[in-house]
C-alpha atoms as a PDB file:
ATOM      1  CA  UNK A   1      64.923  28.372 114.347  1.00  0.00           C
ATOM      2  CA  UNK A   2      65.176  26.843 110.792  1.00  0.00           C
ATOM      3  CA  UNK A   3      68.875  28.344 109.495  1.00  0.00           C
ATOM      4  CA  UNK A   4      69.638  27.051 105.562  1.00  0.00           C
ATOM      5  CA  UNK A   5      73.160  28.322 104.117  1.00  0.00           C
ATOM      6  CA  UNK A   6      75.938  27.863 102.303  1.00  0.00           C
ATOM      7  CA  UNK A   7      79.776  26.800 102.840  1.00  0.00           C
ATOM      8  CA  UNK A   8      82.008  27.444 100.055  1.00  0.00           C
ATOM      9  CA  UNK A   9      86.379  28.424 100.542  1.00  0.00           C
ATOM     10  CA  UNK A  10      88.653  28.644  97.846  1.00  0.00           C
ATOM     11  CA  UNK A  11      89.291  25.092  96.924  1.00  0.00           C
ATOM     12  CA  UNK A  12      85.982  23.872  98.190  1.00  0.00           C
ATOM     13  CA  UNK A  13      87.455  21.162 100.497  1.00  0.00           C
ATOM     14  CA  UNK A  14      88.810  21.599 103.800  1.00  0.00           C
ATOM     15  CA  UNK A  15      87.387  24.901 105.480  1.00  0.00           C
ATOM     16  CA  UNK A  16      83.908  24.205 103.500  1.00  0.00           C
ATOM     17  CA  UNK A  17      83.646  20.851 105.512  1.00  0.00           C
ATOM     18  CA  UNK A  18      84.462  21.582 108.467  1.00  0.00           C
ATOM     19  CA  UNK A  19      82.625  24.876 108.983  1.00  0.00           C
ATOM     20  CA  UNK A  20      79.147  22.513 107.723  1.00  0.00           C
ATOM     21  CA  UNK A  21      80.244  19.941 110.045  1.00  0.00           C
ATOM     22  CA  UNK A  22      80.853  22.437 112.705  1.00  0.00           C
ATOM     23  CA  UNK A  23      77.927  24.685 112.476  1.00  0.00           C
ATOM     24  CA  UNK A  24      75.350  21.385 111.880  1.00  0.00           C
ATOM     25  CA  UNK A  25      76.724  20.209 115.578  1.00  0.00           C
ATOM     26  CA  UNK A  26      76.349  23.200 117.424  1.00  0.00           C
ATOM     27  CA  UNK A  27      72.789  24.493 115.685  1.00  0.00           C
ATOM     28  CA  UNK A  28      71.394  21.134 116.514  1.00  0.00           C
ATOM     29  CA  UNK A  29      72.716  21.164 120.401  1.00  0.00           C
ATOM     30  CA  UNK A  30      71.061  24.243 120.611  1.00  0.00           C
ATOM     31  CA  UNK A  31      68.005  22.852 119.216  1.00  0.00           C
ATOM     32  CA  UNK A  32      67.801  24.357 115.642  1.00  0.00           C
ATOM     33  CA  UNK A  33      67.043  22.846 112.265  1.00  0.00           C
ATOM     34  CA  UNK A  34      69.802  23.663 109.759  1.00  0.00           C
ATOM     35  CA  UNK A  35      70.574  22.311 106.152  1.00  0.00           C
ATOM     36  CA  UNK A  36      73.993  23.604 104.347  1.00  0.00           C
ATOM     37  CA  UNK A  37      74.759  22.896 101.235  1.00  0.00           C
ATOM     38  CA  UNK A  38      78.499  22.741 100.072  1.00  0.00           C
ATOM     39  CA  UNK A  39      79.667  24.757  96.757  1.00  0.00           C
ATOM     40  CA  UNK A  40      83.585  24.017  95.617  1.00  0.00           C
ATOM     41  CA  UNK A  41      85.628  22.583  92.925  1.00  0.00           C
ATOM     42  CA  UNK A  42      83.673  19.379  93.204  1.00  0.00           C
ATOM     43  CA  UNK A  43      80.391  20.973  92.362  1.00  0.00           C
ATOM     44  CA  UNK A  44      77.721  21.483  94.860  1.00  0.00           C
ATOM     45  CA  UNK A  45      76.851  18.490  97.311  1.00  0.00           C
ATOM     46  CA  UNK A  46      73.568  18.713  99.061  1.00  0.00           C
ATOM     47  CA  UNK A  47      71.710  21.553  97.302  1.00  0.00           C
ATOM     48  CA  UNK A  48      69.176  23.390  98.882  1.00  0.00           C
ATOM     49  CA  UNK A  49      65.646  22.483  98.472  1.00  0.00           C
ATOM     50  CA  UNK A  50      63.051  25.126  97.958  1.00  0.00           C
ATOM     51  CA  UNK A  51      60.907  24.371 101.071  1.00  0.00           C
ATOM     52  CA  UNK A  52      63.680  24.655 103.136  1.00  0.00           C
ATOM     53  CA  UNK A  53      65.149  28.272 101.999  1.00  0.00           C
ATOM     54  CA  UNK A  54      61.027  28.916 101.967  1.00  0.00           C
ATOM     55  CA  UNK A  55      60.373  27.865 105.629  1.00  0.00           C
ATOM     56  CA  UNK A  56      64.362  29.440 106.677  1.00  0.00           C
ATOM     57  CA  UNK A  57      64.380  32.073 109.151  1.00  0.00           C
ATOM     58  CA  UNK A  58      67.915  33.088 108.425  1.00  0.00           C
ATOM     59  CA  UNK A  59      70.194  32.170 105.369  1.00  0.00           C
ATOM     60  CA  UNK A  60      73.754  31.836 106.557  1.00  0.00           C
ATOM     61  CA  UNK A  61      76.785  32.116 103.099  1.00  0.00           C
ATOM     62  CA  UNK A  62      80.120  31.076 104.918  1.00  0.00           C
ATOM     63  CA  UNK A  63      81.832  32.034 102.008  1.00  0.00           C
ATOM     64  CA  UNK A  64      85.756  32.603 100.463  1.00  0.00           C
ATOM     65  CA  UNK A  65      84.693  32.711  97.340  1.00  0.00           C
ATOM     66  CA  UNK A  66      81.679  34.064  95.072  1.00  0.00           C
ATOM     67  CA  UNK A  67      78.707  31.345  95.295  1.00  0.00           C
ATOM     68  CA  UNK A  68      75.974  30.268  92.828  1.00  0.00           C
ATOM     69  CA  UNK A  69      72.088  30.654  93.587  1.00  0.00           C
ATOM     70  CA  UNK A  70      72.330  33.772  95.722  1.00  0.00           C
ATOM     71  CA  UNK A  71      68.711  34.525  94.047  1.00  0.00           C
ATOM     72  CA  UNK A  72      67.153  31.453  95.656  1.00  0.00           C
ATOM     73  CA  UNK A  73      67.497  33.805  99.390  1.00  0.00           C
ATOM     74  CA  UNK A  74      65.653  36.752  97.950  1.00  0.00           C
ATOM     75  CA  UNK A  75      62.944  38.448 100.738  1.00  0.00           C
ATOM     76  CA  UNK A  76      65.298  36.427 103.963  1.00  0.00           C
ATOM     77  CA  UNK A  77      67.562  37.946 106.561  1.00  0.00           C
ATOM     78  CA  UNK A  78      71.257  36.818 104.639  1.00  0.00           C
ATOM     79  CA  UNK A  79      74.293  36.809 107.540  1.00  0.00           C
ATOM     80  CA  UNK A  80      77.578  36.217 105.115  1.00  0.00           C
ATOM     81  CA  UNK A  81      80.886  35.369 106.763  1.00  0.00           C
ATOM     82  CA  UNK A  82      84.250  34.428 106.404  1.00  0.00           C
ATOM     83  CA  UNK A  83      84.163  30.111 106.345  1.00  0.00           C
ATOM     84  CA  UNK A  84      87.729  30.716 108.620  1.00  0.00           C
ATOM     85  CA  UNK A  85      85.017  32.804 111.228  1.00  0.00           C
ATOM     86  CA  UNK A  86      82.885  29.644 111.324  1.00  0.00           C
ATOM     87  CA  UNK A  87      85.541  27.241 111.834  1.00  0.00           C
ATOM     88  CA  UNK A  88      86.915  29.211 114.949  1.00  0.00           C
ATOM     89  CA  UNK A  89      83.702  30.421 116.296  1.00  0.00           C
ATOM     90  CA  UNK A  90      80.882  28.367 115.452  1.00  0.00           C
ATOM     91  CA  UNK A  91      78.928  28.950 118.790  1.00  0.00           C
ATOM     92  CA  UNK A  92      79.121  32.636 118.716  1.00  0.00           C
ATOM     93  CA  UNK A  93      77.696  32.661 115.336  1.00  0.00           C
ATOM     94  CA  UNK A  94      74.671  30.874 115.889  1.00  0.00           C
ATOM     95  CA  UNK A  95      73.988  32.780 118.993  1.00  0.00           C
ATOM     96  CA  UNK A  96      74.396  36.076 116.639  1.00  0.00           C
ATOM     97  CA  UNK A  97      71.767  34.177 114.339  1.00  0.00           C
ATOM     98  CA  UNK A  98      69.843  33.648 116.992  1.00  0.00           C
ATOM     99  CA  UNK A  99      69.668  37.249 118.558  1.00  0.00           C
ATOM    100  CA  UNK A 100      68.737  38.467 114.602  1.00  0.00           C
ATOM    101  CA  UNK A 101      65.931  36.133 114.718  1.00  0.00           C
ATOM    102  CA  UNK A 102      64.428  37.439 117.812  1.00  0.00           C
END
């Protein structure tokens, strides 16, 4: 499955870290290609490409906050969550992914 998304919390540090780090371990141990980028105070760090929200099967927002480029997931399957869900249950949460892409 090819899952692209966004992390984003409140002061676009901690949580938004850690649920990328988190959800880019246990998508590729269950053999999925998944690029995240980050959206915060800092900016946004590893933006999207096209041909990778193109080829997506799923578009995950773990979100706290409102995010920038929601247009760019137009026409996909769009699973938005808490970042705080993703931190605690990052394995449940691709396995939900994975039952939506069935």
């Amino acid at each position: 499955m090819n899952i692209v998304g966004i992390a984003a919390c409140t002061a676009g540090i901690a949580h938004t870290y850690i649920a990328k780090e988190k959800l880019t371990n246990v998508a590729e141990d269950r053999g999925h290609v998944i690029s995240l980028e980050t959206q915060g105070l800092s900016g946004t760090q590893d933006e999207l490409e096209q041909k990778d929200i193109d080829n997506a099967d799923v578009v995950l927002i773990a979100a706290d906050i409102k995010i920038g480029g929601r247009e760019r997931f137009e026409g996909k399957k769009v699973v938005e969550v808490p970042t705080s869900l993703v931190v605690k249950s990052p394995t449940k949460l691709v396995e939900k992914l994975e039952e939506l892409t069935i």
